[in-house]
Amino acid sequence: VAPRMVTITALTPNVANGTYYDSIIVSAINATNTPQKVIVQYNKIPGTQVPQMILVKSGFSIPRQEDKGPVLISTQVVNRWAGCMPWTASENIPWLSLIKNSGEVGESVVGLVDITGLTMGTYKDSFYVQAPSASNTPQKIVVELRIWRFHGDCNWDGVIDIEDITWMVDYMFNRGPVPLPEYAVGDLNCDGKVDISDLTYFVDFLWTFGPIPCGNPY
């Protein structure tokens, strides 16, 4: 409803440097001179400084239970200075594939981490993003997987025993460390929380032959 300003935001699509034109049509149903056309000119020019590449996130630490399916990771590629900076990414990691491996400033590297067949343990590798015009190319992205097997294995040693109950009691009542390698390990009944009900479930499993923790392979 008039009077009101219309704000136009220029995007930075992956187009060559140059001048581009388009138009916006503004209509007012009760005006005598509707519609009106607004011409928009978009100038894309080279940056005035040598590009410097920044990765919004250069490292990933991913905890995951065995055989729980793939995980997406992404990080935006930024030029510290204004201007274009085409980039490409390449990897040689058995459990990682790049879904988006090239782009321009503001776009993201996207990868798919597939843990199928990986057993409990830590897996660490890296890959690189290159921008030929940047002064600090390439940049490294480190990916670390921390694979666990059992809900209830709070100390991440591959077995569920009295040491894990001690760990959980310490976490719940003495502000001890969270279950390793992630909070979900302590969720024995799969209700999304780690609380006294999980501790009761734990005791029942270990000493009265109760059901195995929810979500465990055996």
mmCIF file with all atom_site columns, C-alpha atoms in Angstrom:
data_model
loop_
_atom_site.group_PDB
_atom_site.id
_atom_site.type_symbol
_atom_site.label_atom_id
_atom_site.label_alt_id
_atom_site.label_comp_id
_atom_site.label_asym_id
_atom_site.label_entity_id
_atom_site.label_seq_id
_atom_site.pdbx_PDB_ins_code
_atom_site.Cartn_x
_atom_site.Cartn_y
_atom_site.Cartn_z
_atom_site.occupancy
_atom_site.B_iso_or_equiv
_atom_site.pdbx_formal_charge
_atom_site.auth_seq_id
_atom_site.auth_comp_id
_atom_site.auth_asym_id
_atom_site.auth_atom_id
_atom_site.pdbx_PDB_model_num
ATOM 1   C CA . VAL A 1 1   ? 0.000  0.000   0.000   1.00 0.00 ? 1   VAL A CA 1
ATOM 2   C CA . ALA A 1 2   ? 1.447  3.357   -1.051  1.00 0.00 ? 2   ALA A CA 1
ATOM 3   C CA . PRO A 1 3   ? 3.571  5.069   0.040   1.00 0.00 ? 3   PRO A CA 1
ATOM 4   C CA . ARG A 1 4   ? 5.988  2.173   0.357   1.00 0.00 ? 4   ARG A CA 1
ATOM 5   C CA . MET A 1 5   ? 9.537  1.593   -0.854  1.00 0.00 ? 5   MET A CA 1
ATOM 6   C CA . VAL A 1 6   ? 10.372 -1.470  -2.947  1.00 0.00 ? 6   VAL A CA 1
ATOM 7   C CA . THR A 1 7   ? 13.789 -2.881  -2.108  1.00 0.00 ? 7   THR A CA 1
ATOM 8   C CA . ILE A 1 8   ? 15.795 -4.623  -4.833  1.00 0.00 ? 8   ILE A CA 1
ATOM 9   C CA . THR A 1 9   ? 18.686 -6.855  -3.797  1.00 0.00 ? 9   THR A CA 1
ATOM 10  C CA . ALA A 1 10  ? 21.382 -7.731  -6.324  1.00 0.00 ? 10  ALA A CA 1
ATOM 11  C CA . LEU A 1 11  ? 22.430 -11.374 -6.293  1.00 0.00 ? 11  LEU A CA 1
ATOM 12  C CA . THR A 1 12  ? 25.757 -12.660 -7.592  1.00 0.00 ? 12  THR A CA 1
ATOM 13  C CA . PRO A 1 13  ? 24.867 -15.403 -10.057 1.00 0.00 ? 13  PRO A CA 1
ATOM 14  C CA . ASN A 1 14  ? 27.568 -17.352 -11.844 1.00 0.00 ? 14  ASN A CA 1
ATOM 15  C CA . VAL A 1 15  ? 27.674 -15.060 -14.874 1.00 0.00 ? 15  VAL A CA 1
ATOM 16  C CA . ALA A 1 16  ? 30.565 -13.404 -16.674 1.00 0.00 ? 16  ALA A CA 1
ATOM 17  C CA . ASN A 1 17  ? 31.622 -9.859  -15.894 1.00 0.00 ? 17  ASN A CA 1
ATOM 18  C CA . GLY A 1 18  ? 29.532 -7.347  -17.780 1.00 0.00 ? 18  GLY A CA 1
ATOM 19  C CA . THR A 1 19  ? 26.364 -5.267  -17.741 1.00 0.00 ? 19  THR A CA 1
ATOM 20  C CA . TYR A 1 20  ? 22.928 -6.893  -17.541 1.00 0.00 ? 20  TYR A CA 1
ATOM 21  C CA . TYR A 1 21  ? 19.467 -5.380  -17.850 1.00 0.00 ? 21  TYR A CA 1
ATOM 22  C CA . ASP A 1 22  ? 16.048 -6.533  -16.768 1.00 0.00 ? 22  ASP A CA 1
ATOM 23  C CA . SER A 1 23  ? 12.823 -4.968  -15.592 1.00 0.00 ? 23  SER A CA 1
ATOM 24  C CA . ILE A 1 24  ? 10.316 -5.044  -12.753 1.00 0.00 ? 24  ILE A CA 1
ATOM 25  C CA . ILE A 1 25  ? 6.614  -4.423  -13.379 1.00 0.00 ? 25  ILE A CA 1
ATOM 26  C CA . VAL A 1 26  ? 4.700  -2.598  -10.634 1.00 0.00 ? 26  VAL A CA 1
ATOM 27  C CA . SER A 1 27  ? 0.887  -2.665  -10.784 1.00 0.00 ? 27  SER A CA 1
ATOM 28  C CA . ALA A 1 28  ? -1.736 -0.829  -8.717  1.00 0.00 ? 28  ALA A CA 1
ATOM 29  C CA . ILE A 1 29  ? -5.287 -1.966  -9.350  1.00 0.00 ? 29  ILE A CA 1
ATOM 30  C CA . ASN A 1 30  ? -6.913 1.452   -8.718  1.00 0.00 ? 30  ASN A CA 1
ATOM 31  C CA . ALA A 1 31  ? -4.319 3.645   -10.488 1.00 0.00 ? 31  ALA A CA 1
ATOM 32  C CA . THR A 1 32  ? -5.019 5.258   -13.856 1.00 0.00 ? 32  THR A CA 1
ATOM 33  C CA . ASN A 1 33  ? -1.483 4.729   -15.166 1.00 0.00 ? 33  ASN A CA 1
ATOM 34  C CA . THR A 1 34  ? -0.854 1.130   -14.167 1.00 0.00 ? 34  THR A CA 1
ATOM 35  C CA . PRO A 1 35  ? 1.361  -0.795  -14.746 1.00 0.00 ? 35  PRO A CA 1
ATOM 36  C CA . GLN A 1 36  ? 4.728  0.942   -14.502 1.00 0.00 ? 36  GLN A CA 1
ATOM 37  C CA . LYS A 1 37  ? 8.070  -0.516  -15.579 1.00 0.00 ? 37  LYS A CA 1
ATOM 38  C CA . VAL A 1 38  ? 11.297 -0.139  -13.587 1.00 0.00 ? 38  VAL A CA 1
ATOM 39  C CA . ILE A 1 39  ? 14.494 -0.819  -15.529 1.00 0.00 ? 39  ILE A CA 1
ATOM 40  C CA . VAL A 1 40  ? 17.217 -2.551  -13.502 1.00 0.00 ? 40  VAL A CA 1
ATOM 41  C CA . GLN A 1 41  ? 20.870 -2.393  -14.553 1.00 0.00 ? 41  GLN A CA 1
ATOM 42  C CA . TYR A 1 42  ? 23.279 -4.909  -13.007 1.00 0.00 ? 42  TYR A CA 1
ATOM 43  C CA . ASN A 1 43  ? 27.038 -4.338  -13.405 1.00 0.00 ? 43  ASN A CA 1
ATOM 44  C CA . LYS A 1 44  ? 29.388 -7.186  -12.554 1.00 0.00 ? 44  LYS A CA 1
ATOM 45  C CA . ILE A 1 45  ? 33.005 -6.059  -12.512 1.00 0.00 ? 45  ILE A CA 1
ATOM 46  C CA . PRO A 1 46  ? 36.323 -7.686  -11.572 1.00 0.00 ? 46  PRO A CA 1
ATOM 47  C CA . GLY A 1 47  ? 37.502 -7.330  -8.001  1.00 0.00 ? 47  GLY A CA 1
ATOM 48  C CA . THR A 1 48  ? 40.190 -4.737  -7.350  1.00 0.00 ? 48  THR A CA 1
ATOM 49  C CA . GLN A 1 49  ? 42.195 -6.940  -4.958  1.00 0.00 ? 49  GLN A CA 1
ATOM 50  C CA . VAL A 1 50  ? 43.680 -10.410 -5.336  1.00 0.00 ? 50  VAL A CA 1
ATOM 51  C CA . PRO A 1 51  ? 41.063 -12.867 -4.019  1.00 0.00 ? 51  PRO A CA 1
ATOM 52  C CA . GLN A 1 52  ? 41.703 -14.515 -0.671  1.00 0.00 ? 52  GLN A CA 1
ATOM 53  C CA . MET A 1 53  ? 39.788 -17.714 -0.027  1.00 0.00 ? 53  MET A CA 1
ATOM 54  C CA . ILE A 1 54  ? 37.999 -18.326 3.266   1.00 0.00 ? 54  ILE A CA 1
ATOM 55  C CA . LEU A 1 55  ? 36.176 -21.538 4.160   1.00 0.00 ? 55  LEU A CA 1
ATOM 56  C CA . VAL A 1 56  ? 33.377 -20.831 6.617   1.00 0.00 ? 56  VAL A CA 1
ATOM 57  C CA . LYS A 1 57  ? 34.081 -24.270 8.115   1.00 0.00 ? 57  LYS A CA 1
ATOM 58  C CA . SER A 1 58  ? 37.357 -26.098 7.505   1.00 0.00 ? 58  SER A CA 1
ATOM 59  C CA . GLY A 1 59  ? 36.849 -29.122 9.738   1.00 0.00 ? 59  GLY A CA 1
ATOM 60  C CA . PHE A 1 60  ? 34.110 -31.636 10.530  1.00 0.00 ? 60  PHE A CA 1
ATOM 61  C CA . SER A 1 61  ? 33.929 -34.059 13.456  1.00 0.00 ? 61  SER A CA 1
ATOM 62  C CA . ILE A 1 62  ? 31.059 -36.479 12.856  1.00 0.00 ? 62  ILE A CA 1
ATOM 63  C CA . PRO A 1 63  ? 29.902 -38.967 15.514  1.00 0.00 ? 63  PRO A CA 1
ATOM 64  C CA . ARG A 1 64  ? 27.728 -41.726 14.061  1.00 0.00 ? 64  ARG A CA 1
ATOM 65  C CA . GLN A 1 65  ? 26.483 -45.179 15.020  1.00 0.00 ? 65  GLN A CA 1
ATOM 66  C CA . GLU A 1 66  ? 27.549 -48.056 12.780  1.00 0.00 ? 66  GLU A CA 1
ATOM 67  C CA . ASP A 1 67  ? 25.367 -48.575 9.694   1.00 0.00 ? 67  ASP A CA 1
ATOM 68  C CA . LYS A 1 68  ? 23.140 -45.556 10.364  1.00 0.00 ? 68  LYS A CA 1
ATOM 69  C CA . GLY A 1 69  ? 23.288 -44.178 6.843   1.00 0.00 ? 69  GLY A CA 1
ATOM 70  C CA . PRO A 1 70  ? 25.011 -41.267 5.088   1.00 0.00 ? 70  PRO A CA 1
ATOM 71  C CA . VAL A 1 71  ? 25.596 -37.744 6.384   1.00 0.00 ? 71  VAL A CA 1
ATOM 72  C CA . LEU A 1 72  ? 25.760 -34.501 4.376   1.00 0.00 ? 72  LEU A CA 1
ATOM 73  C CA . ILE A 1 73  ? 28.461 -31.937 5.066   1.00 0.00 ? 73  ILE A CA 1
ATOM 74  C CA . SER A 1 74  ? 28.839 -28.491 3.521   1.00 0.00 ? 74  SER A CA 1
ATOM 75  C CA . THR A 1 75  ? 30.935 -25.377 3.884   1.00 0.00 ? 75  THR A CA 1
ATOM 76  C CA . GLN A 1 76  ? 30.585 -22.034 2.139   1.00 0.00 ? 76  GLN A CA 1
ATOM 77  C CA . VAL A 1 77  ? 33.473 -20.654 0.100   1.00 0.00 ? 77  VAL A CA 1
ATOM 78  C CA . VAL A 1 78  ? 34.006 -16.910 0.552   1.00 0.00 ? 78  VAL A CA 1
ATOM 79  C CA . ASN A 1 79  ? 36.322 -14.306 -0.958  1.00 0.00 ? 79  ASN A CA 1
ATOM 80  C CA . ARG A 1 80  ? 37.632 -11.973 1.751   1.00 0.00 ? 80  ARG A CA 1
ATOM 81  C CA . TRP A 1 81  ? 37.483 -9.169  -0.803  1.00 0.00 ? 81  TRP A CA 1
ATOM 82  C CA . ALA A 1 82  ? 34.700 -8.294  -3.224  1.00 0.00 ? 82  ALA A CA 1
ATOM 83  C CA . GLY A 1 83  ? 34.898 -9.922  -6.618  1.00 0.00 ? 83  GLY A CA 1
ATOM 84  C CA . CYS A 1 84  ? 34.722 -13.216 -8.451  1.00 0.00 ? 84  CYS A CA 1
ATOM 85  C CA . MET A 1 85  ? 36.652 -16.300 -7.386  1.00 0.00 ? 85  MET A CA 1
ATOM 86  C CA . PRO A 1 86  ? 35.771 -19.562 -9.133  1.00 0.00 ? 86  PRO A CA 1
ATOM 87  C CA . TRP A 1 87  ? 36.733 -22.628 -7.081  1.00 0.00 ? 87  TRP A CA 1
ATOM 88  C CA . THR A 1 88  ? 36.897 -26.405 -7.421  1.00 0.00 ? 88  THR A CA 1
ATOM 89  C CA . ALA A 1 89  ? 37.172 -29.187 -4.870  1.00 0.00 ? 89  ALA A CA 1
ATOM 90  C CA . SER A 1 90  ? 38.686 -32.644 -5.225  1.00 0.00 ? 90  SER A CA 1
ATOM 91  C CA . GLU A 1 91  ? 38.890 -35.648 -2.911  1.00 0.00 ? 91  GLU A CA 1
ATOM 92  C CA . ASN A 1 92  ? 40.251 -39.175 -2.745  1.00 0.00 ? 92  ASN A CA 1
ATOM 93  C CA . ILE A 1 93  ? 38.501 -40.519 0.343   1.00 0.00 ? 93  ILE A CA 1
ATOM 94  C CA . PRO A 1 94  ? 36.782 -43.942 0.175   1.00 0.00 ? 94  PRO A CA 1
ATOM 95  C CA . TRP A 1 95  ? 33.870 -42.913 2.402   1.00 0.00 ? 95  TRP A CA 1
ATOM 96  C CA . LEU A 1 96  ? 33.314 -39.398 1.000   1.00 0.00 ? 96  LEU A CA 1
ATOM 97  C CA . SER A 1 97  ? 31.926 -38.228 -2.334  1.00 0.00 ? 97  SER A CA 1
ATOM 98  C CA . LEU A 1 98  ? 31.454 -34.631 -3.424  1.00 0.00 ? 98  LEU A CA 1
ATOM 99  C CA . ILE A 1 99  ? 27.960 -33.715 -4.579  1.00 0.00 ? 99  ILE A CA 1
ATOM 100 C CA . LYS A 1 100 ? 28.987 -30.136 -5.441  1.00 0.00 ? 100 LYS A CA 1
ATOM 101 C CA . ASN A 1 101 ? 32.657 -29.765 -6.308  1.00 0.00 ? 101 ASN A CA 1
ATOM 102 C CA . SER A 1 102 ? 32.824 -26.402 -8.082  1.00 0.00 ? 102 SER A CA 1
ATOM 103 C CA . GLY A 1 103 ? 31.234 -22.998 -7.881  1.00 0.00 ? 103 GLY A CA 1
ATOM 104 C CA . GLU A 1 104 ? 31.650 -19.280 -7.305  1.00 0.00 ? 104 GLU A CA 1
ATOM 105 C CA . VAL A 1 105 ? 31.945 -17.013 -4.287  1.00 0.00 ? 105 VAL A CA 1
ATOM 106 C CA . GLY A 1 106 ? 29.151 -17.615 -1.768  1.00 0.00 ? 106 GLY A CA 1
ATOM 107 C CA . GLU A 1 107 ? 28.379 -21.137 -2.945  1.00 0.00 ? 107 GLU A CA 1
ATOM 108 C CA . SER A 1 108 ? 29.151 -24.214 -0.859  1.00 0.00 ? 108 SER A CA 1
ATOM 109 C CA . VAL A 1 109 ? 31.180 -27.372 -1.196  1.00 0.00 ? 109 VAL A CA 1
ATOM 110 C CA . VAL A 1 110 ? 28.770 -30.241 -0.457  1.00 0.00 ? 110 VAL A CA 1
ATOM 111 C CA . GLY A 1 111 ? 29.881 -33.765 0.377   1.00 0.00 ? 111 GLY A CA 1
ATOM 112 C CA . LEU A 1 112 ? 28.187 -37.044 1.267   1.00 0.00 ? 112 LEU A CA 1
ATOM 113 C CA . VAL A 1 113 ? 29.802 -39.130 3.995   1.00 0.00 ? 113 VAL A CA 1
ATOM 114 C CA . ASP A 1 114 ? 28.817 -42.800 3.692   1.00 0.00 ? 114 ASP A CA 1
ATOM 115 C CA . ILE A 1 115 ? 29.820 -44.918 6.699   1.00 0.00 ? 115 ILE A CA 1
ATOM 116 C CA . THR A 1 116 ? 28.477 -48.182 5.256   1.00 0.00 ? 116 THR A CA 1
ATOM 117 C CA . GLY A 1 117 ? 30.836 -50.983 6.242   1.00 0.00 ? 117 GLY A CA 1
ATOM 118 C CA . LEU A 1 118 ? 32.862 -48.878 8.672   1.00 0.00 ? 118 LEU A CA 1
ATOM 119 C CA . THR A 1 119 ? 33.224 -50.381 12.142  1.00 0.00 ? 119 THR A CA 1
ATOM 120 C CA . MET A 1 120 ? 33.720 -48.714 15.514  1.00 0.00 ? 120 MET A CA 1
ATOM 121 C CA . GLY A 1 121 ? 36.689 -46.387 15.634  1.00 0.00 ? 121 GLY A CA 1
ATOM 122 C CA . THR A 1 122 ? 38.062 -43.073 14.378  1.00 0.00 ? 122 THR A CA 1
ATOM 123 C CA . TYR A 1 123 ? 38.576 -42.319 10.690  1.00 0.00 ? 123 TYR A CA 1
ATOM 124 C CA . LYS A 1 124 ? 40.281 -39.101 9.654   1.00 0.00 ? 124 LYS A CA 1
ATOM 125 C CA . ASP A 1 125 ? 41.080 -37.744 6.204   1.00 0.00 ? 125 ASP A CA 1
ATOM 126 C CA . SER A 1 126 ? 41.109 -34.487 4.261   1.00 0.00 ? 126 SER A CA 1
ATOM 127 C CA . PHE A 1 127 ? 40.443 -32.941 0.873   1.00 0.00 ? 127 PHE A CA 1
ATOM 128 C CA . TYR A 1 128 ? 41.205 -29.634 -0.809  1.00 0.00 ? 128 TYR A CA 1
ATOM 129 C CA . VAL A 1 129 ? 39.420 -26.627 -2.292  1.00 0.00 ? 129 VAL A CA 1
ATOM 130 C CA . GLN A 1 130 ? 41.327 -24.684 -4.946  1.00 0.00 ? 130 GLN A CA 1
ATOM 131 C CA . ALA A 1 131 ? 40.703 -21.236 -6.392  1.00 0.00 ? 131 ALA A CA 1
ATOM 132 C CA . PRO A 1 132 ? 43.334 -20.465 -9.070  1.00 0.00 ? 132 PRO A CA 1
ATOM 133 C CA . SER A 1 133 ? 42.948 -16.708 -8.675  1.00 0.00 ? 133 SER A CA 1
ATOM 134 C CA . ALA A 1 134 ? 43.275 -16.741 -4.863  1.00 0.00 ? 134 ALA A CA 1
ATOM 135 C CA . SER A 1 135 ? 46.498 -15.876 -3.082  1.00 0.00 ? 135 SER A CA 1
ATOM 136 C CA . ASN A 1 136 ? 46.080 -18.644 -0.501  1.00 0.00 ? 136 ASN A CA 1
ATOM 137 C CA . THR A 1 137 ? 44.991 -21.631 -2.560  1.00 0.00 ? 137 THR A CA 1
ATOM 138 C CA . PRO A 1 138 ? 44.477 -24.489 -1.861  1.00 0.00 ? 138 PRO A CA 1
ATOM 139 C CA . GLN A 1 139 ? 42.638 -24.737 1.451   1.00 0.00 ? 139 GLN A CA 1
ATOM 140 C CA . LYS A 1 140 ? 42.273 -28.020 3.341   1.00 0.00 ? 140 LYS A CA 1
ATOM 141 C CA . ILE A 1 141 ? 39.058 -29.453 4.819   1.00 0.00 ? 141 ILE A CA 1
ATOM 142 C CA . VAL A 1 142 ? 39.547 -32.107 7.505   1.00 0.00 ? 142 VAL A CA 1
ATOM 143 C CA . VAL A 1 143 ? 36.829 -34.703 8.091   1.00 0.00 ? 143 VAL A CA 1
ATOM 144 C CA . GLU A 1 144 ? 36.913 -36.950 11.159  1.00 0.00 ? 144 GLU A CA 1
ATOM 145 C CA . LEU A 1 145 ? 34.442 -39.790 11.743  1.00 0.00 ? 145 LEU A CA 1
ATOM 146 C CA . ARG A 1 146 ? 33.891 -41.183 15.236  1.00 0.00 ? 146 ARG A CA 1
ATOM 147 C CA . ILE A 1 147 ? 31.950 -44.400 14.788  1.00 0.00 ? 147 ILE A CA 1
ATOM 148 C CA . TRP A 1 148 ? 30.312 -46.078 17.767  1.00 0.00 ? 148 TRP A CA 1
ATOM 149 C CA . ARG A 1 149 ? 28.392 -49.328 18.102  1.00 0.00 ? 149 ARG A CA 1
ATOM 150 C CA . PHE A 1 150 ? 26.277 -49.563 21.270  1.00 0.00 ? 150 PHE A CA 1
ATOM 151 C CA . HIS A 1 151 ? 23.870 -47.313 23.125  1.00 0.00 ? 151 HIS A CA 1
ATOM 152 C CA . GLY A 1 152 ? 25.148 -47.553 26.692  1.00 0.00 ? 152 GLY A CA 1
ATOM 153 C CA . ASP A 1 153 ? 28.847 -47.815 25.786  1.00 0.00 ? 153 ASP A CA 1
ATOM 154 C CA . CYS A 1 154 ? 29.506 -44.460 27.439  1.00 0.00 ? 154 CYS A CA 1
ATOM 155 C CA . ASN A 1 155 ? 33.293 -44.785 27.530  1.00 0.00 ? 155 ASN A CA 1
ATOM 156 C CA . TRP A 1 156 ? 33.410 -45.938 23.876  1.00 0.00 ? 156 TRP A CA 1
ATOM 157 C CA . ASP A 1 157 ? 35.444 -49.104 24.460  1.00 0.00 ? 157 ASP A CA 1
ATOM 158 C CA . GLY A 1 158 ? 33.177 -51.538 22.593  1.00 0.00 ? 158 GLY A CA 1
ATOM 159 C CA . VAL A 1 159 ? 31.528 -53.251 25.592  1.00 0.00 ? 159 VAL A CA 1
ATOM 160 C CA . ILE A 1 160 ? 28.667 -52.366 27.939  1.00 0.00 ? 160 ILE A CA 1
ATOM 161 C CA . ASP A 1 161 ? 29.612 -52.945 31.562  1.00 0.00 ? 161 ASP A CA 1
ATOM 162 C CA . ILE A 1 162 ? 29.783 -51.468 35.065  1.00 0.00 ? 162 ILE A CA 1
ATOM 163 C CA . GLU A 1 163 ? 32.286 -48.831 33.906  1.00 0.00 ? 163 GLU A CA 1
ATOM 164 C CA . ASP A 1 164 ? 29.628 -47.378 31.614  1.00 0.00 ? 164 ASP A CA 1
ATOM 165 C CA . ILE A 1 165 ? 27.072 -47.134 34.426  1.00 0.00 ? 165 ILE A CA 1
ATOM 166 C CA . THR A 1 166 ? 29.702 -45.377 36.543  1.00 0.00 ? 166 THR A CA 1
ATOM 167 C CA . TRP A 1 167 ? 30.298 -42.967 33.639  1.00 0.00 ? 167 TRP A CA 1
ATOM 168 C CA . MET A 1 168 ? 26.574 -42.246 33.312  1.00 0.00 ? 168 MET A CA 1
ATOM 169 C CA . VAL A 1 169 ? 26.113 -41.671 37.057  1.00 0.00 ? 169 VAL A CA 1
ATOM 170 C CA . ASP A 1 170 ? 29.074 -39.287 37.023  1.00 0.00 ? 170 ASP A CA 1
ATOM 171 C CA . TYR A 1 171 ? 27.576 -37.419 34.054  1.00 0.00 ? 171 TYR A CA 1
ATOM 172 C CA . MET A 1 172 ? 24.083 -37.184 35.522  1.00 0.00 ? 172 MET A CA 1
ATOM 173 C CA . PHE A 1 173 ? 24.897 -36.387 39.153  1.00 0.00 ? 173 PHE A CA 1
ATOM 174 C CA . ASN A 1 174 ? 28.474 -35.027 39.287  1.00 0.00 ? 174 ASN A CA 1
ATOM 175 C CA . ARG A 1 175 ? 28.645 -32.964 36.093  1.00 0.00 ? 175 ARG A CA 1
ATOM 176 C CA . GLY A 1 176 ? 31.015 -35.468 34.549  1.00 0.00 ? 176 GLY A CA 1
ATOM 177 C CA . PRO A 1 177 ? 31.753 -35.736 30.808  1.00 0.00 ? 177 PRO A CA 1
ATOM 178 C CA . VAL A 1 178 ? 28.979 -36.604 28.373  1.00 0.00 ? 178 VAL A CA 1
ATOM 179 C CA . PRO A 1 179 ? 28.880 -40.125 26.887  1.00 0.00 ? 179 PRO A CA 1
ATOM 180 C CA . LEU A 1 180 ? 31.428 -40.710 24.128  1.00 0.00 ? 180 LEU A CA 1
ATOM 181 C CA . PRO A 1 181 ? 31.578 -39.963 21.289  1.00 0.00 ? 181 PRO A CA 1
ATOM 182 C CA . GLU A 1 182 ? 28.208 -38.199 21.474  1.00 0.00 ? 182 GLU A CA 1
ATOM 183 C CA . TYR A 1 183 ? 25.267 -37.561 23.779  1.00 0.00 ? 183 TYR A CA 1
ATOM 184 C CA . ALA A 1 184 ? 23.000 -40.093 22.015  1.00 0.00 ? 184 ALA A CA 1
ATOM 185 C CA . VAL A 1 185 ? 25.125 -43.006 23.288  1.00 0.00 ? 185 VAL A CA 1
ATOM 186 C CA . GLY A 1 186 ? 23.597 -42.517 26.741  1.00 0.00 ? 186 GLY A CA 1
ATOM 187 C CA . ASP A 1 187 ? 20.011 -42.678 25.418  1.00 0.00 ? 187 ASP A CA 1
ATOM 188 C CA . LEU A 1 188 ? 19.238 -46.342 26.122  1.00 0.00 ? 188 LEU A CA 1
ATOM 189 C CA . ASN A 1 189 ? 15.455 -46.135 25.607  1.00 0.00 ? 189 ASN A CA 1
ATOM 190 C CA . CYS A 1 190 ? 15.608 -43.935 22.470  1.00 0.00 ? 190 CYS A CA 1
ATOM 191 C CA . ASP A 1 191 ? 13.405 -41.137 23.803  1.00 0.00 ? 191 ASP A CA 1
ATOM 192 C CA . GLY A 1 192 ? 15.866 -38.429 22.810  1.00 0.00 ? 192 GLY A CA 1
ATOM 193 C CA . LYS A 1 193 ? 17.017 -37.709 26.384  1.00 0.00 ? 193 LYS A CA 1
ATOM 194 C CA . VAL A 1 194 ? 19.620 -39.009 28.822  1.00 0.00 ? 194 VAL A CA 1
ATOM 195 C CA . ASP A 1 195 ? 17.999 -39.128 32.243  1.00 0.00 ? 195 ASP A CA 1
ATOM 196 C CA . ILE A 1 196 ? 17.137 -41.360 35.202  1.00 0.00 ? 196 ILE A CA 1
ATOM 197 C CA . SER A 1 197 ? 14.945 -43.582 33.028  1.00 0.00 ? 197 SER A CA 1
ATOM 198 C CA . ASP A 1 198 ? 18.017 -44.527 30.998  1.00 0.00 ? 198 ASP A CA 1
ATOM 199 C CA . LEU A 1 199 ? 19.912 -45.351 34.175  1.00 0.00 ? 199 LEU A CA 1
ATOM 200 C CA . THR A 1 200 ? 17.028 -47.594 35.317  1.00 0.00 ? 200 THR A CA 1
ATOM 201 C CA . TYR A 1 201 ? 17.003 -49.241 31.892  1.00 0.00 ? 201 TYR A CA 1
ATOM 202 C CA . PHE A 1 202 ? 20.752 -49.770 32.182  1.00 0.00 ? 202 PHE A CA 1
ATOM 203 C CA . VAL A 1 203 ? 20.536 -51.471 35.583  1.00 0.00 ? 203 VAL A CA 1
ATOM 204 C CA . ASP A 1 204 ? 17.700 -53.700 34.390  1.00 0.00 ? 204 ASP A CA 1
ATOM 205 C CA . PHE A 1 205 ? 19.714 -54.737 31.324  1.00 0.00 ? 205 PHE A CA 1
ATOM 206 C CA . LEU A 1 206 ? 22.915 -55.571 33.190  1.00 0.00 ? 206 LEU A CA 1
ATOM 207 C CA . TRP A 1 207 ? 21.551 -57.277 36.332  1.00 0.00 ? 207 TRP A CA 1
ATOM 208 C CA . THR A 1 208 ? 18.017 -58.536 35.717  1.00 0.00 ? 208 THR A CA 1
ATOM 209 C CA . PHE A 1 209 ? 18.288 -59.671 32.069  1.00 0.00 ? 209 PHE A CA 1
ATOM 210 C CA . GLY A 1 210 ? 16.133 -56.803 30.835  1.00 0.00 ? 210 GLY A CA 1
ATOM 211 C CA . PRO A 1 211 ? 15.863 -55.794 27.150  1.00 0.00 ? 211 PRO A CA 1
ATOM 212 C CA . ILE A 1 212 ? 18.940 -54.701 25.267  1.00 0.00 ? 212 ILE A CA 1
ATOM 213 C CA . PRO A 1 213 ? 19.353 -50.924 24.858  1.00 0.00 ? 213 PRO A CA 1
ATOM 214 C CA . CYS A 1 214 ? 17.150 -49.556 22.085  1.00 0.00 ? 214 CYS A CA 1
ATOM 215 C CA . GLY A 1 215 ? 18.803 -49.265 18.687  1.00 0.00 ? 215 GLY A CA 1
ATOM 216 C CA . ASN A 1 216 ? 21.667 -51.681 19.374  1.00 0.00 ? 216 ASN A CA 1
ATOM 217 C CA . PRO A 1 217 ? 22.562 -54.372 16.804  1.00 0.00 ? 217 PRO A CA 1
ATOM 218 C CA . TYR A 1 218 ? 22.745 -57.018 19.581  1.00 0.00 ? 218 TYR A CA 1
#
